[in-house]
Short mmCIF file of C-alpha atoms and ligand atoms in Angstrom, two decimals:
data_model
loop_
_atom_site.label_atom_id
_atom_site.label_comp_id
_atom_site.label_asym_id
_atom_site.label_seq_id
_atom_site.Cartn_x
_atom_site.Cartn_y
_atom_site.Cartn_z
CA UNK X 106 -55.63 19.44 35.79
CA UNK X 107 -54.70 21.62 38.77
CA UNK X 108 -51.43 23.35 39.67
CA UNK X 109 -51.11 21.00 42.66
CA UNK X 110 -51.19 18.00 40.31
CA UNK X 111 -48.36 19.44 38.25
CA UNK X 112 -45.98 18.79 41.13
CA UNK X 113 -45.23 22.34 42.19
CA UNK X 114 -44.37 23.03 45.81
CA UNK X 115 -46.14 25.17 48.39
CA UNK X 116 -44.08 28.34 47.80
CA UNK X 117 -45.10 28.38 44.17
CA UNK X 118 -48.71 27.36 44.74
CA UNK X 119 -49.10 30.29 47.14
CA UNK X 120 -47.62 32.73 44.60
CA UNK X 121 -49.84 31.32 41.82
CA UNK X 122 -52.86 31.81 44.05
CA UNK X 123 -51.81 35.41 44.69
CA UNK X 124 -51.75 35.95 40.92
CA UNK X 125 -55.35 34.72 40.77
CA UNK X 126 -54.63 31.81 38.41
CA UNK X 127 -57.07 28.95 38.92
CA UNK X 128 -55.98 26.29 36.45
CA UNK X 129 -52.87 25.79 34.32
CA UNK X 130 -53.14 26.84 30.67
CA UNK X 131 -52.59 24.06 28.07
CA UNK X 132 -48.93 24.98 27.52
CA UNK X 133 -48.36 24.94 31.29
CA UNK X 134 -50.11 21.61 31.76
CA UNK X 135 -48.13 20.19 28.84
CA UNK X 136 -44.67 21.58 29.56
CA UNK X 137 -44.30 21.83 33.35
CA UNK X 138 -44.23 18.06 34.12
CA UNK X 139 -41.53 17.50 31.46
CA UNK X 140 -39.41 20.39 32.70
CA UNK X 141 -39.68 19.10 36.27
CA UNK X 142 -38.45 15.71 35.05
CA UNK X 143 -35.32 17.49 33.72
CA UNK X 144 -36.27 16.84 30.10
CA UNK X 145 -35.50 19.17 27.19
CA UNK X 146 -38.68 20.75 25.85
CA UNK X 147 -39.70 22.45 22.63
CA UNK X 148 -42.77 24.59 23.28
CA UNK X 149 -44.76 25.75 20.28
CA UNK X 150 -46.74 28.62 21.70
CA UNK X 151 -47.02 32.33 21.30
CA UNK X 152 -47.44 35.09 23.87
CA UNK X 153 -50.82 35.16 25.52
CA UNK X 154 -50.87 31.40 26.04
CA UNK X 155 -49.21 31.53 29.47
CA UNK X 156 -45.91 30.25 28.08
CA UNK X 157 -43.75 32.42 30.36
CA UNK X 158 -45.08 30.66 33.44
CA UNK X 159 -44.66 27.31 31.70
CA UNK X 160 -40.89 27.70 31.97
CA UNK X 161 -40.55 30.15 34.88
CA UNK X 162 -42.56 28.09 37.38
CA UNK X 163 -40.69 24.76 36.99
CA UNK X 164 -37.40 26.63 36.81
CA UNK X 165 -38.05 28.19 40.20
CA UNK X 166 -39.05 24.78 41.52
CA UNK X 167 -35.79 23.20 40.30
CA UNK X 168 -33.53 26.03 41.47
CA UNK X 169 -35.19 26.69 44.85
CA UNK X 170 -32.97 25.75 47.73
CA UNK X 171 -29.67 25.98 45.80
CA UNK X 172 -27.33 28.95 45.75
CA UNK X 173 -25.42 30.67 42.97
CA UNK X 174 -21.72 31.44 43.14
CA UNK X 175 -20.42 34.90 42.25
CA UNK X 176 -20.54 35.60 38.51
CA UNK X 177 -21.83 32.10 37.83
CA UNK X 178 -25.56 32.16 37.16
CA UNK X 179 -27.41 28.86 37.50
CA UNK X 180 -29.94 29.42 34.75
CA UNK X 181 -30.27 31.61 31.69
CA UNK X 182 -33.34 32.89 29.86
CA UNK X 183 -32.57 34.44 26.47
CA UNK X 184 -35.11 36.85 25.11
CA UNK X 185 -35.10 38.73 21.77
CA UNK X 186 -36.19 42.14 23.11
CA UNK X 187 -35.68 44.23 26.21
CA UNK X 188 -39.41 44.57 26.80
CA UNK X 189 -39.96 40.85 26.70
CA UNK X 190 -36.99 40.28 28.98
CA UNK X 191 -38.41 42.83 31.43
CA UNK X 192 -41.77 41.08 31.33
CA UNK X 193 -40.18 37.70 32.06
CA UNK X 194 -38.36 39.33 34.98
CA UNK X 195 -41.66 40.66 36.31
CA UNK X 196 -43.19 37.19 36.07
CA UNK X 197 -40.19 35.71 37.81
CA UNK X 198 -40.58 38.18 40.66
CA UNK X 199 -44.28 37.39 41.05
CA UNK X 200 -43.86 33.62 41.00
CA UNK X 201 -40.64 33.56 43.02
CA UNK X 202 -41.73 35.91 45.79
CA UNK X 203 -41.81 33.19 48.46
CA UNK X 204 -38.34 31.92 47.55
CA UNK X 205 -34.92 33.46 48.09
CA UNK X 206 -33.79 33.11 44.50
CA UNK X 207 -31.96 36.05 43.02
CA UNK X 208 -32.41 37.36 39.52
CA UNK X 209 -30.58 39.73 37.20
CA UNK X 210 -31.87 41.36 34.06
CA UNK X 211 -29.16 41.96 31.46
CA UNK X 212 -30.44 44.14 28.66
CA UNK X 213 -28.86 46.80 26.51
CA UNK X 214 -29.60 50.48 26.95
CA UNK X 215 -29.21 50.52 30.75
CA UNK X 216 -26.10 51.09 32.83
CA UNK X 217 -23.83 48.07 33.16
CA UNK X 218 -22.55 48.93 36.64
CA UNK X 219 -25.69 47.81 38.48
CA UNK X 220 -25.85 44.64 36.39
CA UNK X 221 -22.19 43.83 37.10
CA UNK X 222 -22.68 44.37 40.85
CA UNK X 223 -25.61 41.96 40.83
CA UNK X 224 -23.62 39.35 38.91
CA UNK X 225 -20.77 39.68 41.38
CA UNK X 226 -23.16 38.89 44.25
CA UNK X 227 -24.31 35.73 42.43
CA UNK X 228 -27.60 35.23 40.58
CA UNK X 229 -29.77 32.16 40.24
CA UNK X 230 -31.69 33.32 37.20
CA UNK X 231 -30.20 35.48 34.50
CA UNK X 232 -32.64 36.99 32.01
CA UNK X 233 -30.83 38.52 29.06
CA UNK X 234 -30.90 39.76 25.51
CA UNK X 235 -28.12 38.07 23.50
CA UNK X 236 -26.08 41.21 22.70
CA UNK X 237 -25.65 42.45 26.28
CA UNK X 238 -24.93 38.97 27.57
CA UNK X 239 -22.11 38.44 25.04
CA UNK X 240 -20.77 41.90 25.79
CA UNK X 241 -20.46 41.13 29.52
CA UNK X 242 -19.11 37.67 28.81
CA UNK X 243 -16.41 39.07 26.57
CA UNK X 244 -15.45 41.56 29.28
CA UNK X 245 -14.92 38.63 31.61
CA UNK X 246 -17.72 39.72 34.00
CA UNK X 247 -19.66 36.51 33.75
CA UNK X 248 -19.04 32.76 33.57
CA UNK X 249 -21.59 30.55 31.88
CA UNK X 250 -20.24 27.15 32.89
CA UNK X 251 -22.60 26.67 35.86
CA UNK X 252 -25.81 27.11 33.87
CA UNK X 253 -28.05 24.12 34.50
CA UNK X 254 -31.14 25.34 32.62
CA UNK X 255 -31.20 27.35 29.41
CA UNK X 256 -34.40 28.85 27.99
CA UNK X 257 -34.48 30.29 24.48
CA UNK X 258 -37.71 32.28 24.28
CA UNK X 259 -39.36 33.40 21.04
CA UNK X 260 -36.79 31.58 18.94
CA UNK X 261 -38.50 32.50 15.67
CA UNK X 262 -38.22 36.13 16.64
CA UNK X 263 -34.53 35.66 17.40
CA UNK X 264 -34.18 34.32 13.87
CA UNK X 265 -36.02 37.31 12.35
CA UNK X 266 -33.79 39.67 14.27
CA UNK X 267 -30.57 37.98 13.20
CA UNK X 268 -29.65 36.70 16.67
CA UNK X 269 -28.97 33.07 15.74
CA UNK X 270 -25.17 33.49 15.44
CA UNK X 271 -25.18 35.13 18.91
CA UNK X 272 -27.26 32.27 20.32
CA UNK X 273 -24.86 29.72 18.83
CA UNK X 274 -21.95 31.55 20.40
CA UNK X 275 -23.64 31.67 23.81
CA UNK X 276 -24.67 28.00 23.73
CA UNK X 277 -21.10 26.99 22.84
CA UNK X 278 -19.99 28.40 26.23
CA UNK X 279 -22.49 26.30 28.19
CA UNK X 280 -22.05 22.87 29.67
CA UNK X 281 -23.50 20.07 27.50
CA UNK X 282 -25.05 18.66 30.69
CA UNK X 283 -27.59 21.48 30.89
CA UNK X 284 -31.35 21.22 30.37
CA UNK X 285 -32.62 23.25 27.39
CA UNK X 286 -36.09 24.63 26.75
CA UNK X 287 -36.94 26.36 23.49
CA UNK X 288 -40.13 28.30 22.84
CA UNK X 289 -41.29 29.53 19.48
CA UNK X 290 -44.62 30.56 17.93
CA UNK X 291 -43.64 28.98 14.61
CA UNK X 292 -41.11 26.36 13.58
CA UNK X 293 -39.21 27.54 10.50
CA UNK X 294 -36.50 25.19 9.16
CA UNK X 295 -33.69 27.21 10.76
CA UNK X 296 -35.26 26.85 14.23
CA UNK X 297 -35.87 23.15 13.68
CA UNK X 298 -32.17 22.78 12.90
CA UNK X 299 -31.32 24.71 16.04
CA UNK X 300 -33.44 22.41 18.21
CA UNK X 301 -31.75 19.37 16.70
CA UNK X 302 -28.37 20.87 17.48
CA UNK X 303 -29.00 22.24 20.98
CA UNK X 304 -31.66 20.00 22.52
CA UNK X 305 -31.37 16.36 23.33
CA UNK X 306 -34.36 14.12 22.79
CA UNK X 307 -36.82 16.97 23.49
CA UNK X 308 -40.49 16.55 24.31
CA UNK X 309 -42.60 18.69 22.02
CA UNK X 310 -45.55 20.57 23.50
CA UNK X 311 -47.65 22.53 21.12
CA UNK X 312 -50.73 24.65 21.76
CA UNK X 313 -53.31 25.77 19.24
CA UNK X 314 -52.07 27.55 16.12
CA UNK X 315 -51.34 31.23 16.67
CA UNK X 316 -54.23 32.34 14.47
CA UNK X 317 -56.83 30.71 16.72
CA UNK X 318 -55.71 32.72 19.76
CA UNK X 319 -57.18 35.80 18.11
CA UNK X 320 -60.77 34.56 18.36
CA UNK X 321 -61.76 37.46 20.62
CA UNK X 322 -60.53 39.94 18.04
CA UNK X 323 -62.83 41.21 15.32
CA UNK X 324 -60.72 41.95 12.26
CA UNK X 325 -61.22 44.44 9.44
CA UNK X 326 -59.21 45.65 6.50
CA UNK X 327 -59.60 48.81 4.48
CA UNK X 328 -58.17 49.21 0.99
CA UNK X 329 -56.98 52.75 0.73
CA UNK X 330 -54.12 54.73 -0.77
CA UNK X 331 -50.94 55.30 1.20
CA UNK X 332 -51.44 59.06 0.99
CA UNK X 333 -54.93 58.74 2.41
CA UNK X 334 -53.88 56.59 5.37
CA UNK X 335 -53.59 59.44 7.89
CA UNK X 336 -57.08 60.71 7.17
CA UNK X 337 -58.49 57.20 7.14
CA UNK X 338 -56.88 56.46 10.48
CA UNK X 339 -58.18 59.65 12.07
CA UNK X 340 -61.66 58.91 10.74
CA UNK X 341 -61.47 55.38 12.12
CA UNK X 342 -60.38 56.67 15.50
CA UNK X 343 -63.31 59.03 15.53
CA UNK X 344 -65.72 56.24 14.57
CA UNK X 345 -64.31 53.66 16.96
CA UNK X 346 -63.53 55.94 19.90
CA UNK X 347 -60.99 53.43 21.30
CA UNK X 348 -60.22 53.13 25.00
CA UNK X 349 -56.54 52.30 24.52
CA UNK X 350 -55.05 51.41 21.15
CA UNK X 351 -51.84 50.25 19.53
CA UNK X 352 -51.00 51.73 16.14
CA UNK X 353 -48.39 49.68 14.28
CA UNK X 354 -46.19 51.20 11.60
CA UNK X 355 -43.50 49.53 9.50
CA UNK X 356 -41.13 52.51 9.49
CA UNK X 357 -39.68 54.38 12.44
CA UNK X 358 -40.04 57.79 10.87
CA UNK X 359 -43.74 57.13 10.35
CA UNK X 360 -44.05 56.34 14.06
CA UNK X 361 -42.75 59.74 15.06
CA UNK X 362 -44.70 61.53 12.33
CA UNK X 363 -47.95 59.85 13.24
CA UNK X 364 -47.43 60.46 16.91
CA UNK X 365 -46.99 64.18 16.22
CA UNK X 366 -50.03 64.24 13.95
CA UNK X 367 -52.17 62.57 16.63
CA UNK X 368 -51.00 65.00 19.26
CA UNK X 369 -51.70 67.91 16.93
CA UNK X 370 -55.29 66.66 16.87
CA UNK X 371 -55.45 66.65 20.63
CA UNK X 372 -54.98 62.91 21.15
CA UNK X 373 -52.75 61.57 23.85
CA UNK X 374 -50.15 59.54 21.92
CA UNK X 375 -46.73 58.07 22.67
CA UNK X 376 -44.14 56.43 20.44
CA UNK X 377 -42.31 53.19 21.11
CA UNK X 378 -39.59 51.87 18.84
CA UNK X 379 -36.20 50.21 18.99
CA UNK X 380 -34.19 53.43 18.55
CA UNK X 381 -35.47 54.97 21.78
CA UNK X 382 -33.28 54.78 24.86
CA UNK X 383 -34.22 52.23 27.47
CA UNK X 384 -35.36 54.79 30.03
CA UNK X 385 -38.00 56.30 27.79
CA UNK X 386 -39.11 52.86 26.56
CA UNK X 387 -39.63 51.69 30.12
CA UNK X 388 -41.44 54.82 31.22
CA UNK X 389 -43.73 54.72 28.15
CA UNK X 390 -44.61 51.11 28.94
CA UNK X 391 -45.34 52.00 32.54
CA UNK X 392 -47.61 54.83 31.44
CA UNK X 393 -49.38 52.42 29.10
CA UNK X 394 -49.85 49.86 31.87
CA UNK X 395 -51.17 52.53 34.23
CA UNK X 396 -53.72 53.62 31.64
CA UNK X 397 -52.09 57.01 31.06
CA UNK X 398 -51.45 56.57 27.34
CA UNK X 399 -54.35 56.25 24.93
CA UNK X 400 -52.46 55.64 21.68
CA UNK X 401 -49.18 53.78 21.51
CA UNK X 402 -47.64 54.20 18.06
CA UNK X 403 -45.04 51.47 17.69
CA UNK X 404 -42.96 49.07 15.64
CA UNK X 405 -43.18 45.28 15.70
CA UNK X 406 -40.10 44.87 17.84
CA UNK X 407 -41.40 47.26 20.47
CA UNK X 408 -44.96 46.00 20.33
CA UNK X 409 -44.17 42.33 20.60
CA UNK X 410 -45.07 40.54 23.77
CA UNK X 411 -46.30 43.60 25.61
CA UNK X 412 -48.79 42.16 28.01
CA UNK X 413 -51.41 44.76 28.81
CA UNK X 414 -54.99 43.63 29.21
CA UNK X 415 -56.94 46.81 28.51
CA UNK X 416 -56.09 47.36 24.82
CA UNK X 417 -59.41 47.79 22.98
CA UNK X 418 -58.08 48.34 19.45
CA UNK X 419 -55.14 47.61 17.20
CA UNK X 420 -54.67 49.72 14.09
CA UNK X 421 -52.26 48.44 11.47
CA UNK X 422 -51.30 51.68 9.80
CA UNK X 423 -49.18 49.50 7.53
CA UNK X 424 -49.65 45.90 6.49
CA UNK X 425 -46.86 43.93 8.18
CA UNK X 426 -44.43 42.38 5.71
CA UNK X 427 -44.11 39.30 7.86
CA UNK X 428 -47.44 37.49 8.19
CA UNK X 429 -46.62 36.23 11.70
CA UNK X 430 -46.31 39.82 12.84
CA UNK X 431 -49.95 40.36 11.93
CA UNK X 432 -50.99 37.66 14.39
CA UNK X 433 -48.75 39.15 17.07
CA UNK X 434 -49.99 42.67 16.43
CA UNK X 435 -53.69 41.91 16.63
CA UNK X 436 -53.02 39.64 19.63
CA UNK X 437 -52.28 42.79 21.67
CA UNK X 438 -56.04 43.22 21.97
CA UNK X 439 -58.78 40.76 22.93
CA UNK X 440 -56.74 39.57 25.90
CA UNK X 441 -57.88 38.11 29.20
CA UNK X 442 -61.30 37.19 27.79
CA UNK X 443 -62.10 40.71 26.56
CA UNK X 444 -63.21 41.63 23.06
CA UNK X 445 -60.93 43.57 20.76
CA UNK X 446 -61.11 45.16 17.32
CA UNK X 447 -58.28 45.24 14.79
CA UNK X 448 -58.14 47.37 11.64
CA UNK X 449 -55.58 47.27 8.85
CA UNK X 450 -54.97 49.92 6.23
CA UNK X 451 -53.76 48.40 2.98
CA UNK X 452 -52.74 49.82 -0.38
CA UNK X 453 -53.63 47.66 -3.41
CA UNK X 454 -50.49 48.75 -5.21
CA UNK X 455 -48.05 47.54 -2.57
CA UNK X 456 -49.80 45.30 -0.10
CA UNK X 457 -51.73 42.65 -2.00
CA UNK X 458 -49.09 39.94 -1.63
CA UNK X 459 -48.60 40.68 2.08
CA UNK X 460 -52.35 40.51 2.69
CA UNK X 461 -52.45 37.19 0.82
CA UNK X 462 -49.67 35.83 3.08
CA UNK X 463 -51.60 36.92 6.18
CA UNK X 464 -54.79 35.30 4.95
CA UNK X 465 -52.89 32.11 4.28
CA UNK X 466 -51.62 31.80 7.84
CA UNK X 467 -54.87 32.85 9.54
CA UNK X 468 -56.65 30.53 7.10
CA UNK X 469 -59.44 32.98 6.32
CA UNK X 470 -59.90 36.29 4.54
CA UNK X 471 -59.69 39.48 6.58
CA UNK X 472 -63.15 41.11 6.20
CA UNK X 473 -62.96 44.22 4.04
CA UNK X 474 -64.63 47.45 5.12
CA UNK X 475 -65.30 50.44 2.88
CA UNK X 476 -62.95 53.37 3.44
CA UNK X 477 -64.53 56.06 5.59
CA UNK X 478 -62.66 58.93 4.06
CA UNK X 479 -63.58 58.27 0.45
CA UNK X 480 -67.21 58.04 1.45
CA UNK X 481 -67.06 61.41 3.17
CA UNK X 482 -64.81 62.85 0.47
CA UNK X 483 -67.49 62.16 -2.15
CA UNK X 484 -69.89 64.34 -0.23
CA UNK X 485 -67.41 67.22 0.07
CA UNK X 486 -65.50 66.78 -3.19
CA UNK X 487 -67.00 69.77 -5.01
CA UNK X 488 -66.28 72.57 -2.48
CA UNK X 489 -62.73 71.25 -1.90
CA UNK X 490 -61.99 71.42 -5.62
CA UNK X 491 -63.27 74.91 -6.04
CA UNK X 492 -61.38 76.11 -2.96
CA UNK X 493 -57.99 75.00 -4.33
CA UNK X 494 -57.22 77.50 -7.10
CA UNK X 495 -57.84 80.46 -4.79
CA UNK X 496 -55.08 79.20 -2.45
CA UNK X 497 -52.67 78.26 -5.23
CA UNK X 498 -50.03 80.90 -4.62
CA UNK X 499 -50.49 81.17 -0.89
CA UNK X 500 -48.07 79.51 1.50
CA UNK X 501 -50.09 77.16 3.70
CA UNK X 502 -50.34 78.26 7.30
CA UNK X 503 -51.44 76.85 10.61
CA UNK X 504 -53.39 73.62 10.41
CA UNK X 505 -53.23 73.48 6.59
CA UNK X 506 -49.47 73.72 6.70
CA UNK X 507 -49.19 70.82 9.12
CA UNK X 508 -51.34 68.69 6.85
CA UNK X 509 -49.24 69.58 3.83
CA UNK X 510 -46.06 68.58 5.60
CA UNK X 511 -47.58 65.32 6.75
CA UNK X 512 -48.30 64.32 3.19
CA UNK X 513 -44.71 65.01 2.26
CA UNK X 514 -43.62 63.10 5.38
CA UNK X 515 -45.50 59.99 4.34
CA UNK X 516 -44.24 60.23 0.76
CA UNK X 517 -42.56 57.67 -1.43
CA UNK X 518 -40.56 55.92 1.24
CA UNK X 519 -41.25 52.46 -0.06
CA UNK X 520 -38.52 49.82 0.23
CA UNK X 521 -37.17 48.97 -3.23
CA UNK X 522 -38.23 45.31 -3.09
CA UNK X 523 -41.85 46.34 -2.73
CA UNK X 524 -41.87 48.58 -5.79
P1 AMP I 688 -47.74 34.85 28.46
O1 AMP I 688 -48.24 33.98 27.35
O2 AMP I 688 -46.67 34.22 29.24
O3 AMP I 688 -47.35 36.21 27.91
O4 AMP I 688 -48.94 35.10 29.50
C1 AMP I 688 -50.11 35.82 29.15
C2 AMP I 688 -50.91 36.25 30.36
O5 AMP I 688 -51.55 35.15 30.97
C3 AMP I 688 -50.10 36.91 31.47
O6 AMP I 688 -50.82 38.06 31.87
C4 AMP I 688 -50.09 35.92 32.60
O7 AMP I 688 -50.04 36.57 33.85
C5 AMP I 688 -51.41 35.20 32.40
N1 AMP I 688 -51.43 33.82 32.86
C6 AMP I 688 -50.41 32.91 32.82
N2 AMP I 688 -50.80 31.73 33.31
C7 AMP I 688 -52.09 31.85 33.67
C8 AMP I 688 -53.06 30.96 34.23
N3 AMP I 688 -52.77 29.70 34.50
N4 AMP I 688 -54.29 31.45 34.47
C9 AMP I 688 -54.60 32.73 34.17
N5 AMP I 688 -53.74 33.62 33.64
C10 AMP I 688 -52.49 33.18 33.38
#
């Protein structure tokens, strides 16, 4: 099937051509005709499948030609994270460049004044995270009654992040005559309930299970001890010599600690997590896109949906506690037809059940690789042992001191439910 056959008009076909897309992806071929027929759609697809264009393109087609009134947007795209919202906005700008549609991005962490000014001028497409949208609504800066199309993107992620009550509140302000599109990588019971409540007679379009999208990614797992993870990671980095890599951690303090430790070893590393202000998050992402960051140490929230093609490696410093996150994490590499490698450091004492959950959803075992550090440690065990007593009463200095502090830094910070 071609884009022409999907029923998109010249303005969009030209923009699609500029993007270099030749044929629609399965989610696009499946969803676009339904959206153009004004049907509600449930799209089961994860990032990397082309799902953003599957709702952005027909939305532009439907809205093109009309005009928004002040403070009354004509369509709303809800996204769980600022980064994802920003990426949707970028897509919208690319695909809508031959139209006169206006767009506003409403996310937390940036000044409201600019956003309010834009809303006052009238926007056709509003892309928002739930919190900031409700905030502006409650201040009376925005009216939601004119919204003709609602998109809820990454609904399962919204659920994980506790946004469902916010979504319910937002939807209750919308006209029941709207068209609703909901996208989710998985369909937990709570999301199914939400679709039954918010969508009317939806068409379901589903593309291959998330696990199969990682076919370009070679996966490995290393059983190690949590205290040995730093050394194992550094050894892996040396062995793999990655071009650009994501390093995922489960805890924010580990992100900062690891970033420092990498820099201390001369690596160019940046942190990305939800506690950072929007300005530094955006500039870090830009540096990553431009190829100026080699290691991005990040959390799941920050790492999700980031669409950068040149990531060669993903290192899971921690095993994710949510098996879906594993699929999302390793899906950062092996994109756009390239090969990627993903490594995961796991501790038998804490991680066995999480690894089992991952293997259940990817429907295969993650191949185990011998730890590099233990192998090397065996060779050097004797001199290290004999060196210790001599240093017993000395305060560690310089490099040794840094290493000592790192071990303390990655100490027993294990959530109680994992113990
Ligand atoms: P998404 O799943 O929306 O995050 O999209 C993943 C990537 O696929 C983005 O870089 C898009 O620009 C790209 N993409 C979307 N549709 C197509 C297409 N039909 N052909 C080639 N690339 C596409």
